[in-house]
Amino acid sequence: MKIISVVGARPNFMKVAPIHKAFKKVSNLDSSISHLICHTGQHYDEKMSKVFFDDLELPKPDFYLGVGSGSHAEQTARVMIEFEKILLQEKPDLVLVVGDVNSTIACTLTAAKLHIKTVHVEAGLRSFDMKMPEEVNRVLTDRISDYLFVTEKSGLQNLKNEGVGDNKVFFVGNVMIDSLVHYLPKVDQSNILDQFDIANQGFVLVTLHRPSNVDEPTQLKKLFAVLNELAEKRKVIFPIHPRTKNNLDKFNLIDTLHKNIILTDPIGYIDFIALIKNAELIMTDSGGIQEESTFLGTQCITLRDSTERPITVEVGTNQLLGNNLELAKERALEILDGKIKKGSIPELWDGSAAKRIVEILLKNIN
Ligand code: UD1
């Protein structure tokens, strides 16, 4: 059996790493099983891509498509054209995709048209906001996938509501948390806190990269006004995504930042998890960080109107406050005053999701 897993953008690497490790265990015992990795090149900067291969001990990808940046149509189309060549040459039995980025839908669509079975890991998540490019990618990927692996119960309900047959859907937990669990011992050895001189003090960790937050100057200014106020109280560590960096330059905002806001390049996996684990508060618009902070019990304010990961709000430490920045600021200040939201770890987020996925696939596909 030949399986090709796809990675494209930064949030994909930590999801495919545990799946690769789980397949490797079985292919060591049975050489007829081979797991190959295709990197589309959607993210290509050393700090957005290569550092994750190193940190997560992923092998060099078997195929690199080198598609790079572009409009949604250009990027998706380029992935499809290049991935089709790989599929025609390799004839895999299965294509496995993770998450919700453009590479996810592009590769699923290409495989489905060639009648190759497809697997979507992290299926069923819905923000119900079709203006988010990721929501379009999620809905379409799920619609044409043959195996749907779900991280939280809301995903089961969403797929049921959309009429997806139970026989395709499996609740297995969260592969991104598998990576987190696996690398926690290394995380505890990271010296990133010393590098920022924050080892013995509370700090706020910020990430912002959604087009809805960073592409429009008025919204970006409002967000920085909130961060400037928090910076009066704590150091604010802000590893900055290339999209956000470009916009800060374009809108001439760099000079308006408080001196306690420390902008840095994107940070590798191990060091970044160390920051999540030790932060007093995270302000973010990322999807994955909502989950990682819930697992680690770190306070998180999500600066978005909706979340496709409602379990992080229902049982975790996440608060969804994007539609009211005044309230977001108030809550943030309360947290820094010690008024925290208690949370617990969602069901099956236990470090074994990839093992379950591989077992199910091997049982179902002959
Ligand atoms: C993509 C995903 C998003 C994910 C995010 C994580 C889609 C629709 N979006 O958004 O879901 O949360 O990745 O980072 O797939 N750039 C670089 N170097 C890189 C990559 C990007 O400079 O290695 C710059 C380019 O100017 C590019 C821009 O960032 O145009 C946006 O990159 P792109 O991959 O189109 O989308 P992201 O905003 O990163």
Coordinates of C-alpha atoms and ligand atoms in Angstrom, one line a residue:
M1 CA 0.0 0.0 0.0
K2 CA 1.3 3.4 -1.0
I3 CA 0.1 6.5 0.8
I4 CA 1.0 10.1 0.0
S5 CA 0.5 12.7 2.7
V6 CA 0.4 16.3 1.7
V7 CA 2.0 19.3 3.6
G8 CA 1.8 22.8 2.3
A9 CA 1.7 25.5 4.9
R10 CA 3.1 25.9 8.4
P11 CA 0.1 24.4 10.4
N12 CA 0.3 21.2 8.4
F13 CA 3.8 20.1 9.4
M14 CA 3.0 19.3 13.1
K15 CA -0.1 17.3 11.9
V16 CA 1.6 15.1 9.4
A17 CA 4.7 14.4 11.6
P18 CA 2.9 12.0 14.0
I19 CA 1.1 10.3 11.1
H20 CA 4.5 9.7 9.4
K21 CA 5.9 8.3 12.6
A22 CA 2.9 6.0 13.0
F23 CA 3.1 4.7 9.4
K24 CA 6.9 4.3 9.8
K25 CA 6.3 1.9 12.7
V26 CA 4.1 -0.3 10.6
S27 CA 6.2 -0.1 7.5
N28 CA 9.2 -1.2 9.5
L29 CA 7.3 -4.5 10.1
D30 CA 5.7 -4.7 6.7
S31 CA 7.7 -3.4 3.8
S32 CA 4.7 -3.5 1.4
I33 CA 3.4 -0.3 3.2
S34 CA 5.1 2.9 2.2
H35 CA 4.3 6.4 3.4
L36 CA 5.6 9.3 1.2
I37 CA 5.4 13.0 1.9
C38 CA 4.6 15.7 -0.7
H39 CA 5.4 19.3 0.2
T40 CA 3.5 21.7 -2.1
G41 CA 5.7 24.6 -1.3
Q42 CA 2.8 26.9 -0.4
H43 CA 5.1 28.0 2.5
Y44 CA 8.7 28.2 1.5
D45 CA 10.6 30.5 3.8
E46 CA 13.1 28.7 6.0
K47 CA 11.3 30.0 9.1
M48 CA 7.9 29.0 7.8
S49 CA 8.8 25.6 6.6
K50 CA 12.3 24.0 6.9
V51 CA 12.7 24.7 10.7
F52 CA 9.6 22.6 11.2
F53 CA 11.0 19.7 9.3
D54 CA 14.1 19.8 11.6
D55 CA 12.2 20.3 14.9
L56 CA 9.6 17.6 14.1
E57 CA 12.2 15.2 12.7
L58 CA 10.4 14.9 9.4
P59 CA 12.4 13.4 6.5
K60 CA 13.1 15.5 3.5
P61 CA 9.9 15.4 1.4
D62 CA 9.7 12.8 -1.3
F63 CA 8.2 15.4 -3.6
Y64 CA 8.4 19.1 -3.6
L65 CA 6.1 21.1 -5.9
G66 CA 7.5 24.6 -5.3
V67 CA 4.2 26.4 -6.0
G68 CA 4.9 29.4 -3.7
S69 CA 2.6 32.4 -3.1
G70 CA -0.1 33.8 -5.4
S71 CA -3.8 34.6 -5.5
H72 CA -6.0 31.8 -4.2
A73 CA -6.9 30.7 -7.7
E74 CA -3.2 30.7 -8.8
Q75 CA -1.9 28.9 -5.8
T76 CA -4.7 26.2 -5.8
A77 CA -4.4 25.7 -9.6
R78 CA -0.6 25.4 -9.5
V79 CA -0.8 22.8 -6.7
M80 CA -3.3 20.8 -8.8
I81 CA -1.3 20.9 -11.9
E82 CA 1.9 19.8 -10.2
F83 CA 0.3 17.3 -7.9
E84 CA -1.5 15.6 -10.8
K85 CA 1.8 14.8 -12.3
I86 CA 3.0 13.1 -9.1
L87 CA -0.2 11.1 -8.8
L88 CA 0.0 9.9 -12.4
Q89 CA 3.6 8.8 -11.9
E90 CA 3.2 7.3 -8.4
K91 CA -0.3 5.8 -8.5
P92 CA -0.8 5.8 -4.7
D93 CA -3.6 3.9 -3.1
L94 CA -4.4 6.8 -0.8
V95 CA -3.9 10.5 -0.5
L96 CA -3.9 12.0 3.0
V97 CA -4.5 15.7 3.7
V98 CA -4.7 17.6 6.9
G99 CA -6.3 20.9 8.0
D100 CA -7.8 23.5 5.8
V101 CA -5.2 25.4 3.7
N102 CA -5.3 25.8 0.0
S103 CA -3.0 22.8 -0.5
T104 CA -5.5 20.7 1.3
I105 CA -8.4 21.3 -1.1
A106 CA -6.1 21.4 -4.1
C107 CA -4.7 17.9 -3.5
T108 CA -7.9 16.3 -2.5
L109 CA -9.7 17.6 -5.6
T110 CA -6.8 16.4 -7.8
A111 CA -6.9 12.9 -6.3
A112 CA -10.7 12.6 -6.3
K113 CA -10.7 13.3 -10.0
L114 CA -8.2 10.5 -10.6
H115 CA -10.4 8.2 -8.5
I116 CA -7.7 7.9 -5.8
K117 CA -9.1 7.5 -2.3
T118 CA -8.6 10.5 0.0
V119 CA -8.3 10.9 3.7
H120 CA -9.0 14.2 5.5
V121 CA -7.5 14.5 9.0
E122 CA -9.2 17.3 11.1
A123 CA -12.5 16.9 9.2
G124 CA -15.8 18.4 10.2
L125 CA -14.6 21.6 11.8
R126 CA -16.9 24.5 10.8
S127 CA -16.8 28.3 11.6
F128 CA -19.9 28.8 9.4
D129 CA -18.2 31.8 8.0
M130 CA -17.8 31.3 4.2
K131 CA -15.8 34.5 3.9
M132 CA -12.9 32.6 5.5
P133 CA -10.9 30.9 2.8
E134 CA -10.3 28.0 5.2
E135 CA -14.0 27.4 5.6
V136 CA -14.5 27.0 1.9
N137 CA -11.5 24.6 1.9
R138 CA -12.9 22.6 4.8
V139 CA -16.4 22.2 3.4
L140 CA -15.2 21.1 0.0
T141 CA -12.5 18.8 1.2
D142 CA -14.9 16.9 3.5
R143 CA -17.5 16.6 0.7
I144 CA -15.1 14.7 -1.6
S145 CA -13.0 12.7 1.0
D146 CA -13.5 9.0 1.6
Y147 CA -12.3 8.9 5.2
L148 CA -13.0 11.7 7.6
F149 CA -11.0 11.8 10.9
V150 CA -12.5 14.1 13.5
T151 CA -10.8 15.9 16.4
E152 CA -13.8 17.0 18.5
K153 CA -17.4 16.1 18.8
S154 CA -18.7 19.2 17.0
G155 CA -17.1 17.8 13.9
L156 CA -19.3 14.6 14.1
Q157 CA -22.4 16.7 14.4
N158 CA -21.4 19.0 11.5
L159 CA -20.8 16.1 9.2
K160 CA -24.0 14.5 10.2
N161 CA -25.9 17.7 9.5
E162 CA -24.3 17.8 6.0
G163 CA -25.6 14.3 5.3
V164 CA -22.2 12.5 5.4
G165 CA -22.6 8.7 6.1
D166 CA -21.4 7.5 9.5
N167 CA -19.3 4.8 7.9
K168 CA -16.8 7.4 6.6
V169 CA -16.4 9.3 9.8
F170 CA -14.1 8.4 12.8
F171 CA -13.6 10.4 16.0
V172 CA -9.9 9.8 16.8
G173 CA -8.7 12.9 18.6
N174 CA -6.1 15.5 17.6
V175 CA -2.9 14.7 15.7
M176 CA -1.5 18.2 16.5
I177 CA -1.7 17.3 20.1
D178 CA 0.2 14.1 19.4
S179 CA 3.1 16.3 18.3
L180 CA 2.8 18.4 21.4
V181 CA 2.8 15.5 23.7
H182 CA 5.7 13.9 21.9
Y183 CA 7.9 17.0 22.0
L184 CA 7.0 18.3 25.5
P185 CA 10.3 17.0 27.0
K186 CA 12.3 19.0 24.4
V187 CA 10.0 22.0 24.9
D188 CA 11.0 22.1 28.5
Q189 CA 14.7 22.4 27.4
S190 CA 14.1 25.3 25.1
N191 CA 16.0 28.5 26.0
I192 CA 13.7 30.8 24.2
L193 CA 12.5 32.5 27.4
D194 CA 16.1 33.5 28.2
Q195 CA 16.5 34.8 24.7
F196 CA 13.7 37.3 25.3
D197 CA 14.7 37.8 28.9
I198 CA 11.2 36.7 30.1
A199 CA 12.1 33.6 32.1
N200 CA 11.0 35.0 35.4
Q201 CA 8.1 37.3 34.5
G202 CA 4.6 37.0 33.0
F203 CA 4.4 37.9 29.3
V204 CA 1.7 38.1 26.6
L205 CA 2.2 36.1 23.4
V206 CA 0.6 37.5 20.2
T207 CA 0.1 36.0 16.7
L208 CA -2.1 37.7 14.0
H209 CA -2.2 36.7 10.4
R210 CA -5.8 36.3 9.3
P211 CA -6.7 38.5 6.2
S212 CA -9.7 39.8 8.1
N213 CA -7.5 41.2 10.9
V214 CA -4.3 42.3 9.1
D215 CA -5.2 43.2 5.5
E216 CA -7.2 46.3 6.4
P217 CA -5.4 49.3 8.0
T218 CA -8.3 50.4 10.3
Q219 CA -8.6 46.9 11.9
L220 CA -4.9 46.4 12.2
K221 CA -4.6 49.9 13.9
K222 CA -7.4 49.0 16.4
L223 CA -5.7 45.7 17.2
F224 CA -2.4 47.5 17.9
A225 CA -4.1 50.0 20.1
V226 CA -5.2 47.1 22.3
L227 CA -1.7 45.6 22.3
N228 CA -0.1 48.9 23.1
E229 CA -2.3 49.1 26.3
L230 CA -1.3 45.6 27.3
A231 CA 2.3 46.5 26.7
E232 CA 2.0 49.0 29.5
K233 CA 1.7 46.0 31.9
R234 CA 3.7 43.2 30.3
K235 CA 6.2 42.4 27.6
V236 CA 4.4 41.4 24.5
I237 CA 6.2 38.8 22.3
F238 CA 4.9 38.9 18.7
P239 CA 6.4 36.5 16.2
I240 CA 5.2 38.0 13.0
H241 CA 3.9 36.2 10.0
P242 CA 5.2 37.5 6.6
R243 CA 1.7 38.7 5.6
T244 CA 1.4 40.8 8.8
K245 CA 4.9 42.1 8.5
N246 CA 4.3 43.2 4.9
N247 CA 1.2 45.1 6.0
L248 CA 2.8 46.8 9.0
D249 CA 5.4 48.1 6.6
K250 CA 2.8 49.1 4.0
F251 CA 0.6 50.9 6.4
N252 CA 3.5 52.6 8.2
L253 CA 2.6 51.2 11.6
I254 CA 5.9 50.0 12.9
D255 CA 6.7 53.4 14.6
T256 CA 3.3 53.3 16.5
L257 CA 4.2 50.2 18.5
H258 CA 4.9 50.4 22.2
K259 CA 8.6 49.7 23.1
N260 CA 7.5 46.6 25.1
I261 CA 6.1 45.0 22.0
I262 CA 8.8 42.7 20.7
L263 CA 8.4 41.8 17.1
T264 CA 10.4 38.7 16.0
D265 CA 10.7 36.5 12.9
P266 CA 8.4 33.4 12.9
I267 CA 9.7 31.0 15.5
G268 CA 10.3 27.2 15.2
Y269 CA 8.0 24.6 16.7
I270 CA 9.8 23.6 19.9
D271 CA 10.5 27.2 20.9
F272 CA 7.0 28.4 20.0
I273 CA 5.3 25.7 22.1
A274 CA 7.6 26.8 25.0
L275 CA 6.2 30.3 24.6
I276 CA 2.6 29.0 24.5
K277 CA 3.3 26.9 27.6
N278 CA 4.8 29.7 29.6
A279 CA 2.7 32.7 28.5
E280 CA 0.4 34.4 31.0
L281 CA -2.0 35.2 28.1
I282 CA -2.1 34.6 24.4
M283 CA -3.9 36.9 22.0
T284 CA -4.3 35.2 18.6
D285 CA -6.3 34.6 15.5
S286 CA -4.8 31.2 14.7
G287 CA -6.8 28.0 14.7
G288 CA -4.1 25.7 16.0
I289 CA -3.0 27.9 18.9
Q290 CA -6.5 27.8 20.3
E291 CA -6.1 24.0 20.7
E292 CA -2.5 24.0 21.9
S293 CA -3.3 26.6 24.6
T294 CA -6.3 24.6 25.7
F295 CA -4.1 21.5 26.0
L296 CA -1.5 23.3 28.0
G297 CA -4.0 25.2 30.1
T298 CA -2.8 28.7 29.0
Q299 CA -5.2 31.6 28.9
C300 CA -6.1 32.4 25.3
I301 CA -8.2 35.2 23.8
T302 CA -9.1 34.6 20.1
L303 CA -9.4 37.7 18.1
R304 CA -12.0 36.4 15.7
D305 CA -15.8 36.4 15.4
S306 CA -16.1 32.7 15.0
T307 CA -14.2 29.5 15.8
E308 CA -14.3 26.2 14.0
R309 CA -12.9 24.7 17.3
P310 CA -15.8 25.3 19.8
I311 CA -14.5 22.7 22.2
T312 CA -11.6 25.1 23.1
V313 CA -14.2 27.6 24.4
E314 CA -16.7 25.0 25.8
V315 CA -14.1 23.1 28.0
G316 CA -10.8 24.8 27.3
T317 CA -9.1 28.1 28.3
N318 CA -10.1 29.9 25.1
Q319 CA -12.4 33.0 24.9
L320 CA -13.8 34.1 21.6
L321 CA -13.8 37.9 21.7
G322 CA -12.9 39.2 18.2
N323 CA -16.2 41.1 17.6
N324 CA -15.7 43.3 20.6
L325 CA -12.1 44.6 21.0
E326 CA -13.0 46.7 24.0
L327 CA -14.2 43.6 25.8
A328 CA -11.2 41.7 24.6
K329 CA -9.0 44.3 26.2
E330 CA -11.0 44.2 29.5
R331 CA -10.8 40.4 29.7
A332 CA -7.1 40.5 28.9
L333 CA -6.4 43.0 31.7
E334 CA -8.5 40.8 34.1
I335 CA -6.4 37.8 33.2
L336 CA -3.2 39.7 33.9
D337 CA -4.8 40.6 37.2
G338 CA -5.2 36.9 38.0
K339 CA -8.9 36.4 37.0
I340 CA -8.4 33.3 34.8
K341 CA -10.7 30.9 32.9
K342 CA -10.3 27.4 34.2
G343 CA -10.2 24.7 31.5
S344 CA -9.8 21.0 30.9
I345 CA -8.4 18.8 28.1
P346 CA -10.9 17.6 25.5
E347 CA -11.7 14.0 25.0
L348 CA -9.1 11.9 23.1
W349 CA -6.5 14.6 23.0
D350 CA -4.1 12.1 24.4
G351 CA -1.2 11.8 22.1
S352 CA -2.5 8.7 20.3
A353 CA -4.6 10.1 17.5
A354 CA -2.2 9.2 14.7
K355 CA -1.9 5.6 15.9
R356 CA -5.7 5.3 15.7
I357 CA -5.8 6.8 12.2
V358 CA -3.2 4.4 10.9
E359 CA -5.0 1.4 12.5
I360 CA -8.3 2.3 11.0
L361 CA -6.8 2.9 7.5
L362 CA -5.0 -0.4 7.5
K363 CA -8.1 -2.3 8.7
N364 CA -10.3 -0.7 6.0
I365 CA -8.2 -0.6 3.0
N366 CA -6.9 -3.8 1.4
Ligands
UD1_1 C1 -2.0 30.1 5.1 C2 -3.3 29.4 5.3 C3 -3.9 29.7 6.7 C4 -2.9 29.3 7.7 C5 -1.6 30.1 7.5 C6 -0.6 29.8 8.5 C7 -4.7 29.3 3.2 C8 -5.9 29.8 2.6 N1 -4.3 29.9 4.3 O1 -2.2 31.5 5.2 O2 -5.0 28.9 6.8 O3 -3.4 29.7 9.0 O4 -1.2 29.7 6.2 O5 0.6 30.5 8.3 O6 -4.1 28.3 2.8 N2 4.7 34.3 2.6 C9 6.1 34.4 2.7 N3 6.8 33.3 2.9 C10 6.2 32.1 3.1 C11 4.8 32.0 3.0 C12 4.1 33.2 2.8 O7 6.6 35.5 2.6 O8 6.9 31.1 3.3 C13 3.9 35.6 2.4 C14 3.7 35.9 1.0 O9 3.7 37.2 0.8 C15 2.3 35.4 0.8 C16 1.6 35.6 2.1 O10 2.7 35.5 3.0 O11 1.6 36.0 -0.3 C17 0.5 34.7 2.4 O12 0.8 33.3 2.3 P1 -0.3 32.3 1.9 O13 0.3 30.9 1.9 O14 -1.0 32.7 0.7 O15 -1.4 32.4 3.1 P2 -1.2 32.6 4.6 O16 -1.7 33.9 5.0 O17 0.2 32.2 5.1

